[in-house]
Amino acid sequence: MMRSVLTTLGPWGPVFFGVGFLAPLISTLMIDWSVTPPLGLSTIQTGLIIGFVIGLQAKLRGRWL
Amino acid sequence: MNINVSETQSLAGLSDKELARMEMNIARKYLNRFSWFMVFWCFANLACWLSLWPLTMTGILPLWAAFPIATLNVILCYLPSHDAQHSNYAKNGDLRWFNELIGYISTIPLVLPFKIARITHMEHHTHTNDPELDPDYGVKADSWWQAIITGIKRRQPGQPNSYGAVLQRLGDDPVVKRAGLEGLLQSLSFWIIICALAWSGYALEAALIWWLPRYIGSIYISLMLSWAPHFPNPERGRYRNTRHFESPLGNILVMGMEHHIVHHLHPGIPLNWNAAAYREMKPVLDARGCRSESFHG
């Protein structure tokens, strides 16, 4: 049971990391550096989009950079 | 038993048995000592790292100052646990719990589950430099900077996890299953805590006190504790699979690993006595054909 959950969710770790950690981190950095989000988005919405994209590309490519 | 330099020449002619007896006589002086130094190291380092959280959250300490301290804390947190993996604080008896406590709490900044660390480290000792069975063999690289790049590559998503492979290989043992479960819970706890911190307005603190220091620290630990003592990793056998090396960074920055040969021969000697044991044992080790090299080989 646990093994199947891990096998299913494990590969999506980078996406969880992007949304769960990178998103609020990006939002905080945007506020600290006075960066205005584009398209009328809030900083956290921008962080969620960027974090998700970074996490997804890491999952698909198998590397962060 | 003290051996002077003039005796070194004559040691080469001694039998295996005689050399082994001399080596053991020296090792016994240091084996099974209780190291208050390592205990202090564990608690002082952990207390320092824990104090960074309130100090930065209250604005007393700036994050730019906390970041290098936290990175140092992560780098330093492994070795007290390493002595606990070898049960060097207490093999059994009334203080056994204390040995396990140090093993568990010392590596909190590194998020290295103690039981997994112990199992995989024993596999490393048993199969040192075996490409298939040594879980630390993946650090193999031709130079220190390539070892850093290898360390970064090994931490990319989807890369094979050598510690996970060991657990899978030993899978039927209940101790191994328990270790896997503890490891999973500790890793999950780490990710939940740093995500919770980030969503609570402490994203920079989580990033600069834990997440990034852990990343940098684990690569530094791999470099100094796995790559440097075993480079270039081709040889196996008790006296050749680990080396003594001249550290260009001094004793502290390599965390005493230049004397790692003594640790592999006698893991029961606490880290802070490895250097003294090495100096005393050197003529015997030379007679055994042990490697004494520069950092780069």
PDB file of C-alpha atoms in Angstrom, chain B residues 45-257:
ATOM      1  CA  ASN B  45      26.041  22.458  17.052  1.00  0.00           C
ATOM      2  CA  LEU B  46      22.353  21.569  17.301  1.00  0.00           C
ATOM      3  CA  ALA B  47      21.686  24.351  19.841  1.00  0.00           C
ATOM      4  CA  CYS B  48      23.430  26.851  17.561  1.00  0.00           C
ATOM      5  CA  TRP B  49      21.342  25.796  14.561  1.00  0.00           C
ATOM      6  CA  LEU B  50      18.068  25.820  16.529  1.00  0.00           C
ATOM      7  CA  SER B  51      18.834  29.272  17.940  1.00  0.00           C
ATOM      8  CA  LEU B  52      19.077  30.673  14.407  1.00  0.00           C
ATOM      9  CA  TRP B  53      15.288  30.331  14.004  1.00  0.00           C
ATOM     10  CA  PRO B  54      14.146  32.658  16.812  1.00  0.00           C
ATOM     11  CA  LEU B  55      17.127  34.945  16.255  1.00  0.00           C
ATOM     12  CA  THR B  56      16.236  35.542  12.602  1.00  0.00           C
ATOM     13  CA  MET B  57      12.460  35.510  13.079  1.00  0.00           C
ATOM     14  CA  THR B  58      12.738  38.250  15.693  1.00  0.00           C
ATOM     15  CA  GLY B  59      15.176  40.246  13.580  1.00  0.00           C
ATOM     16  CA  ILE B  60      18.062  39.998  16.053  1.00  0.00           C
ATOM     17  CA  LEU B  61      20.264  38.191  13.532  1.00  0.00           C
ATOM     18  CA  PRO B  62      20.121  39.081   9.816  1.00  0.00           C
ATOM     19  CA  LEU B  63      19.533  36.221   7.410  1.00  0.00           C
ATOM     20  CA  TRP B  64      22.725  36.921   5.488  1.00  0.00           C
ATOM     21  CA  ALA B  65      24.644  36.141   8.685  1.00  0.00           C
ATOM     22  CA  ALA B  66      22.501  33.136   9.621  1.00  0.00           C
ATOM     23  CA  PHE B  67      22.945  31.437   6.235  1.00  0.00           C
ATOM     24  CA  PRO B  68      26.693  30.637   6.489  1.00  0.00           C
ATOM     25  CA  ILE B  69      26.292  29.645  10.150  1.00  0.00           C
ATOM     26  CA  ALA B  70      23.448  27.273   9.242  1.00  0.00           C
ATOM     27  CA  THR B  71      25.513  25.802   6.403  1.00  0.00           C
ATOM     28  CA  LEU B  72      28.374  25.185   8.841  1.00  0.00           C
ATOM     29  CA  ASN B  73      25.914  23.600  11.293  1.00  0.00           C
ATOM     30  CA  VAL B  74      24.664  21.207   8.613  1.00  0.00           C
ATOM     31  CA  ILE B  75      28.221  20.273   7.634  1.00  0.00           C
ATOM     32  CA  LEU B  76      29.166  19.674  11.267  1.00  0.00           C
ATOM     33  CA  CYS B  77      26.055  17.751  12.282  1.00  0.00           C
ATOM     34  CA  TYR B  78      26.936  14.443  10.647  1.00  0.00           C
ATOM     35  CA  LEU B  79      30.013  13.311  12.564  1.00  0.00           C
ATOM     36  CA  PRO B  80      28.581  13.020  16.109  1.00  0.00           C
ATOM     37  CA  SER B  81      25.861  10.847  14.563  1.00  0.00           C
ATOM     38  CA  HIS B  82      28.544   8.878  12.730  1.00  0.00           C
ATOM     39  CA  ASP B  83      30.118   7.913  16.062  1.00  0.00           C
ATOM     40  CA  ALA B  84      26.650   6.889  17.269  1.00  0.00           C
ATOM     41  CA  GLN B  85      26.203   4.721  14.162  1.00  0.00           C
ATOM     42  CA  HIS B  86      29.219   2.775  15.434  1.00  0.00           C
ATOM     43  CA  SER B  87      27.780   2.801  18.988  1.00  0.00           C
ATOM     44  CA  ASN B  88      30.868   4.638  20.219  1.00  0.00           C
ATOM     45  CA  TYR B  89      28.999   6.430  23.035  1.00  0.00           C
ATOM     46  CA  ALA B  90      27.592   3.195  24.462  1.00  0.00           C
ATOM     47  CA  LYS B  91      27.497  -0.249  22.884  1.00  0.00           C
ATOM     48  CA  ASN B  92      24.938  -1.443  25.439  1.00  0.00           C
ATOM     49  CA  GLY B  93      23.990  -0.914  29.058  1.00  0.00           C
ATOM     50  CA  ASP B  94      22.473   2.085  30.821  1.00  0.00           C
ATOM     51  CA  LEU B  95      23.770   4.665  28.356  1.00  0.00           C
ATOM     52  CA  ARG B  96      22.608   2.891  25.226  1.00  0.00           C
ATOM     53  CA  TRP B  97      19.645   5.286  24.920  1.00  0.00           C
ATOM     54  CA  PHE B  98      22.090   8.195  24.982  1.00  0.00           C
ATOM     55  CA  ASN B  99      24.013   6.755  22.042  1.00  0.00           C
ATOM     56  CA  GLU B 100      20.786   6.440  20.054  1.00  0.00           C
ATOM     57  CA  LEU B 101      19.636   9.917  21.110  1.00  0.00           C
ATOM     58  CA  ILE B 102      22.799  11.498  19.709  1.00  0.00           C
ATOM     59  CA  GLY B 103      22.369   9.485  16.538  1.00  0.00           C
ATOM     60  CA  TYR B 104      18.838  10.757  16.077  1.00  0.00           C
ATOM     61  CA  ILE B 105      19.119  14.412  17.051  1.00  0.00           C
ATOM     62  CA  SER B 106      22.549  15.308  15.724  1.00  0.00           C
ATOM     63  CA  THR B 107      21.513  15.075  12.070  1.00  0.00           C
ATOM     64  CA  ILE B 108      18.229  16.984  12.348  1.00  0.00           C
ATOM     65  CA  PRO B 109      19.678  19.892  10.304  1.00  0.00           C
ATOM     66  CA  LEU B 110      20.793  17.422   7.614  1.00  0.00           C
ATOM     67  CA  VAL B 111      17.540  15.431   7.756  1.00  0.00           C
ATOM     68  CA  LEU B 112      19.481  12.173   7.678  1.00  0.00           C
ATOM     69  CA  PRO B 113      17.417   9.418   9.297  1.00  0.00           C
ATOM     70  CA  PHE B 114      19.643   7.712  11.882  1.00  0.00           C
ATOM     71  CA  LYS B 115      18.700   4.091  11.284  1.00  0.00           C
ATOM     72  CA  ILE B 116      19.085   4.416   7.518  1.00  0.00           C
ATOM     73  CA  ALA B 117      22.427   6.146   8.067  1.00  0.00           C
ATOM     74  CA  ARG B 118      23.576   3.289  10.326  1.00  0.00           C
ATOM     75  CA  ILE B 119      22.481   0.500   7.979  1.00  0.00           C
ATOM     76  CA  THR B 120      23.934   2.082   4.863  1.00  0.00           C
ATOM     77  CA  HIS B 121      27.140   3.068   6.649  1.00  0.00           C
ATOM     78  CA  MET B 122      27.702  -0.503   7.820  1.00  0.00           C
ATOM     79  CA  GLU B 123      27.222  -1.600   4.211  1.00  0.00           C
ATOM     80  CA  HIS B 124      29.836   0.976   3.219  1.00  0.00           C
ATOM     81  CA  HIS B 125      32.295  -0.507   5.734  1.00  0.00           C
ATOM     82  CA  THR B 126      31.558  -4.059   4.647  1.00  0.00           C
ATOM     83  CA  HIS B 127      31.775  -3.373   0.914  1.00  0.00           C
ATOM     84  CA  THR B 128      34.070  -0.337   0.667  1.00  0.00           C
ATOM     85  CA  ASN B 129      34.780   0.572  -2.974  1.00  0.00           C
ATOM     86  CA  ASP B 130      32.567  -2.193  -4.342  1.00  0.00           C
ATOM     87  CA  PRO B 131      30.805  -0.557  -7.317  1.00  0.00           C
ATOM     88  CA  GLU B 132      27.660  -2.621  -6.749  1.00  0.00           C
ATOM     89  CA  LEU B 133      27.370  -2.835  -2.966  1.00  0.00           C
ATOM     90  CA  ASP B 134      29.065   0.251  -1.491  1.00  0.00           C
ATOM     91  CA  PRO B 135      26.277   2.860  -1.161  1.00  0.00           C
ATOM     92  CA  ASP B 136      28.873   5.664  -1.158  1.00  0.00           C
ATOM     93  CA  TYR B 137      30.550   4.519  -4.362  1.00  0.00           C
ATOM     94  CA  GLY B 138      28.486   7.013  -6.387  1.00  0.00           C
ATOM     95  CA  VAL B 139      30.724   9.889  -5.237  1.00  0.00           C
ATOM     96  CA  LYS B 140      33.570   8.470  -7.331  1.00  0.00           C
ATOM     97  CA  ALA B 141      35.110  11.220  -9.474  1.00  0.00           C
ATOM     98  CA  ASP B 142      38.530  12.084 -10.905  1.00  0.00           C
ATOM     99  CA  SER B 143      38.964  15.346  -9.005  1.00  0.00           C
ATOM    100  CA  TRP B 144      37.430  17.280  -6.123  1.00  0.00           C
ATOM    101  CA  TRP B 145      35.551  19.653  -8.382  1.00  0.00           C
ATOM    102  CA  GLN B 146      34.179  16.783 -10.457  1.00  0.00           C
ATOM    103  CA  ALA B 147      33.079  15.210  -7.157  1.00  0.00           C
ATOM    104  CA  ILE B 148      31.082  18.378  -6.436  1.00  0.00           C
ATOM    105  CA  ILE B 149      29.455  18.227  -9.886  1.00  0.00           C
ATOM    106  CA  THR B 150      28.716  14.521  -9.329  1.00  0.00           C
ATOM    107  CA  GLY B 151      27.166  15.462  -5.980  1.00  0.00           C
ATOM    108  CA  ILE B 152      24.876  17.986  -7.666  1.00  0.00           C
ATOM    109  CA  LYS B 153      23.911  15.500 -10.398  1.00  0.00           C
ATOM    110  CA  ARG B 154      23.132  12.783  -7.844  1.00  0.00           C
ATOM    111  CA  ARG B 155      20.634  15.106  -6.177  1.00  0.00           C
ATOM    112  CA  GLN B 156      18.584  15.767  -9.303  1.00  0.00           C
ATOM    113  CA  PRO B 157      15.018  14.424  -9.514  1.00  0.00           C
ATOM    114  CA  GLY B 158      14.689  10.804 -10.548  1.00  0.00           C
ATOM    115  CA  GLN B 159      18.335   9.908  -9.967  1.00  0.00           C
ATOM    116  CA  PRO B 160      18.979   6.455  -8.449  1.00  0.00           C
ATOM    117  CA  ASN B 161      19.036   6.573  -4.659  1.00  0.00           C
ATOM    118  CA  SER B 162      21.902   4.387  -3.455  1.00  0.00           C
ATOM    119  CA  TYR B 163      20.614   4.317   0.130  1.00  0.00           C
ATOM    120  CA  GLY B 164      17.164   3.265  -1.111  1.00  0.00           C
ATOM    121  CA  ALA B 165      18.822   0.510  -3.142  1.00  0.00           C
ATOM    122  CA  VAL B 166      20.519  -0.817   0.011  1.00  0.00           C
ATOM    123  CA  LEU B 167      17.207  -0.880   1.882  1.00  0.00           C
ATOM    124  CA  GLN B 168      15.583  -2.717  -1.006  1.00  0.00           C
ATOM    125  CA  ARG B 169      18.416  -5.266  -1.147  1.00  0.00           C
ATOM    126  CA  LEU B 170      18.165  -5.950   2.593  1.00  0.00           C
ATOM    127  CA  GLY B 171      14.390  -5.576   2.538  1.00  0.00           C
ATOM    128  CA  ASP B 172      13.165  -8.611   4.479  1.00  0.00           C
ATOM    129  CA  ASP B 173      14.813  -7.633   7.749  1.00  0.00           C
ATOM    130  CA  PRO B 174      12.321  -5.982  10.164  1.00  0.00           C
ATOM    131  CA  VAL B 175      15.043  -3.546  11.301  1.00  0.00           C
ATOM    132  CA  VAL B 176      15.441  -2.410   7.708  1.00  0.00           C
ATOM    133  CA  LYS B 177      11.681  -2.020   7.279  1.00  0.00           C
ATOM    134  CA  ARG B 178      11.519   0.044  10.460  1.00  0.00           C
ATOM    135  CA  ALA B 179      14.417   2.173   9.220  1.00  0.00           C
ATOM    136  CA  GLY B 180      12.628   2.790   5.938  1.00  0.00           C
ATOM    137  CA  LEU B 181       9.464   3.853   7.723  1.00  0.00           C
ATOM    138  CA  GLU B 182      11.346   6.185  10.074  1.00  0.00           C
ATOM    139  CA  GLY B 183      13.220   7.636   7.122  1.00  0.00           C
ATOM    140  CA  LEU B 184      10.013   8.261   5.223  1.00  0.00           C
ATOM    141  CA  LEU B 185       8.389   9.976   8.207  1.00  0.00           C
ATOM    142  CA  GLN B 186      11.442  12.156   8.856  1.00  0.00           C
ATOM    143  CA  SER B 187      11.736  13.204   5.223  1.00  0.00           C
ATOM    144  CA  LEU B 188       8.023  13.948   4.991  1.00  0.00           C
ATOM    145  CA  SER B 189       8.204  15.938   8.234  1.00  0.00           C
ATOM    146  CA  PHE B 190      11.027  18.033   6.798  1.00  0.00           C
ATOM    147  CA  TRP B 191       9.110  18.889   3.628  1.00  0.00           C
ATOM    148  CA  ILE B 192       5.896  19.609   5.548  1.00  0.00           C
ATOM    149  CA  ILE B 193       7.737  21.868   8.024  1.00  0.00           C
ATOM    150  CA  ILE B 194       9.576  23.928   5.416  1.00  0.00           C
ATOM    151  CA  CYS B 195       6.411  24.275   3.291  1.00  0.00           C
ATOM    152  CA  ALA B 196       4.432  25.306   6.382  1.00  0.00           C
ATOM    153  CA  LEU B 197       7.118  27.844   7.281  1.00  0.00           C
ATOM    154  CA  ALA B 198       7.111  29.195   3.736  1.00  0.00           C
ATOM    155  CA  TRP B 199       3.322  29.611   3.667  1.00  0.00           C
ATOM    156  CA  SER B 200       3.430  31.253   7.113  1.00  0.00           C
ATOM    157  CA  GLY B 201       5.632  34.104   5.929  1.00  0.00           C
ATOM    158  CA  TYR B 202       8.999  32.548   6.776  1.00  0.00           C
ATOM    159  CA  ALA B 203       9.987  31.363   3.298  1.00  0.00           C
ATOM    160  CA  LEU B 204      13.381  33.074   3.357  1.00  0.00           C
ATOM    161  CA  GLU B 205      14.183  31.698   6.803  1.00  0.00           C
ATOM    162  CA  ALA B 206      13.234  28.173   5.671  1.00  0.00           C
ATOM    163  CA  ALA B 207      15.313  28.564   2.522  1.00  0.00           C
ATOM    164  CA  LEU B 208      18.422  30.057   4.094  1.00  0.00           C
ATOM    165  CA  ILE B 209      18.528  28.205   7.428  1.00  0.00           C
ATOM    166  CA  TRP B 210      17.460  24.756   6.300  1.00  0.00           C
ATOM    167  CA  TRP B 211      16.770  24.005   2.633  1.00  0.00           C
ATOM    168  CA  LEU B 212      19.829  25.586   0.944  1.00  0.00           C
ATOM    169  CA  PRO B 213      22.302  24.815   3.787  1.00  0.00           C
ATOM    170  CA  ARG B 214      21.146  21.199   3.679  1.00  0.00           C
ATOM    171  CA  TYR B 215      21.774  21.043  -0.056  1.00  0.00           C
ATOM    172  CA  ILE B 216      25.231  22.623   0.179  1.00  0.00           C
ATOM    173  CA  GLY B 217      26.121  20.759   3.369  1.00  0.00           C
ATOM    174  CA  SER B 218      25.231  17.332   2.028  1.00  0.00           C
ATOM    175  CA  ILE B 219      27.448  17.883  -1.027  1.00  0.00           C
ATOM    176  CA  TYR B 220      30.338  19.080   1.176  1.00  0.00           C
ATOM    177  CA  ILE B 221      29.905  16.061   3.465  1.00  0.00           C
ATOM    178  CA  SER B 222      29.959  13.717   0.457  1.00  0.00           C
ATOM    179  CA  LEU B 223      33.126  15.418  -0.786  1.00  0.00           C
ATOM    180  CA  MET B 224      35.038  15.304   2.482  1.00  0.00           C
ATOM    181  CA  LEU B 225      33.708  12.137   4.082  1.00  0.00           C
ATOM    182  CA  SER B 226      33.190   9.894   1.066  1.00  0.00           C
ATOM    183  CA  TRP B 227      35.234  11.150  -1.864  1.00  0.00           C
ATOM    184  CA  ALA B 228      38.437  12.391  -0.205  1.00  0.00           C
ATOM    185  CA  PRO B 229      39.176   9.373   2.041  1.00  0.00           C
ATOM    186  CA  HIS B 230      38.513   6.795  -0.684  1.00  0.00           C
ATOM    187  CA  PHE B 231      39.680   8.577  -3.837  1.00  0.00           C
ATOM    188  CA  PRO B 232      40.282   7.212  -6.461  1.00  0.00           C
ATOM    189  CA  ASN B 233      38.183   4.210  -5.265  1.00  0.00           C
ATOM    190  CA  PRO B 234      39.783   1.414  -7.286  1.00  0.00           C
ATOM    191  CA  GLU B 235      41.200  -0.718  -4.467  1.00  0.00           C
ATOM    192  CA  ARG B 236      39.567  -2.978  -1.968  1.00  0.00           C
ATOM    193  CA  GLY B 237      40.931  -4.761   1.037  1.00  0.00           C
ATOM    194  CA  ARG B 238      41.427  -3.717   4.643  1.00  0.00           C
ATOM    195  CA  TYR B 239      44.622  -1.671   4.225  1.00  0.00           C
ATOM    196  CA  ARG B 240      44.085  -0.216   0.755  1.00  0.00           C
ATOM    197  CA  ASN B 241      40.419   0.769   0.451  1.00  0.00           C
ATOM    198  CA  THR B 242      40.876   3.960   2.472  1.00  0.00           C
ATOM    199  CA  ARG B 243      43.780   6.352   2.602  1.00  0.00           C
ATOM    200  CA  HIS B 244      45.502   8.967   4.678  1.00  0.00           C
ATOM    201  CA  PHE B 245      45.769  12.276   2.843  1.00  0.00           C
ATOM    202  CA  GLU B 246      47.488  15.590   3.428  1.00  0.00           C
ATOM    203  CA  SER B 247      44.732  18.118   3.770  1.00  0.00           C
ATOM    204  CA  PRO B 248      45.235  21.429   1.970  1.00  0.00           C
ATOM    205  CA  LEU B 249      42.459  22.871   4.139  1.00  0.00           C
ATOM    206  CA  GLY B 250      43.821  21.861   7.528  1.00  0.00           C
ATOM    207  CA  ASN B 251      42.330  19.402   9.959  1.00  0.00           C
ATOM    208  CA  ILE B 252      39.145  21.271  10.870  1.00  0.00           C
ATOM    209  CA  LEU B 253      37.806  22.006   7.382  1.00  0.00           C
ATOM    210  CA  VAL B 254      38.150  18.351   6.382  1.00  0.00           C
ATOM    211  CA  MET B 255      36.689  17.360   9.758  1.00  0.00           C
ATOM    212  CA  GLY B 256      39.530  14.997  10.615  1.00  0.00           C
ATOM    213  CA  MET B 257      38.953  12.858   7.535  1.00  0.00           C
TER     214      MET B 257
END
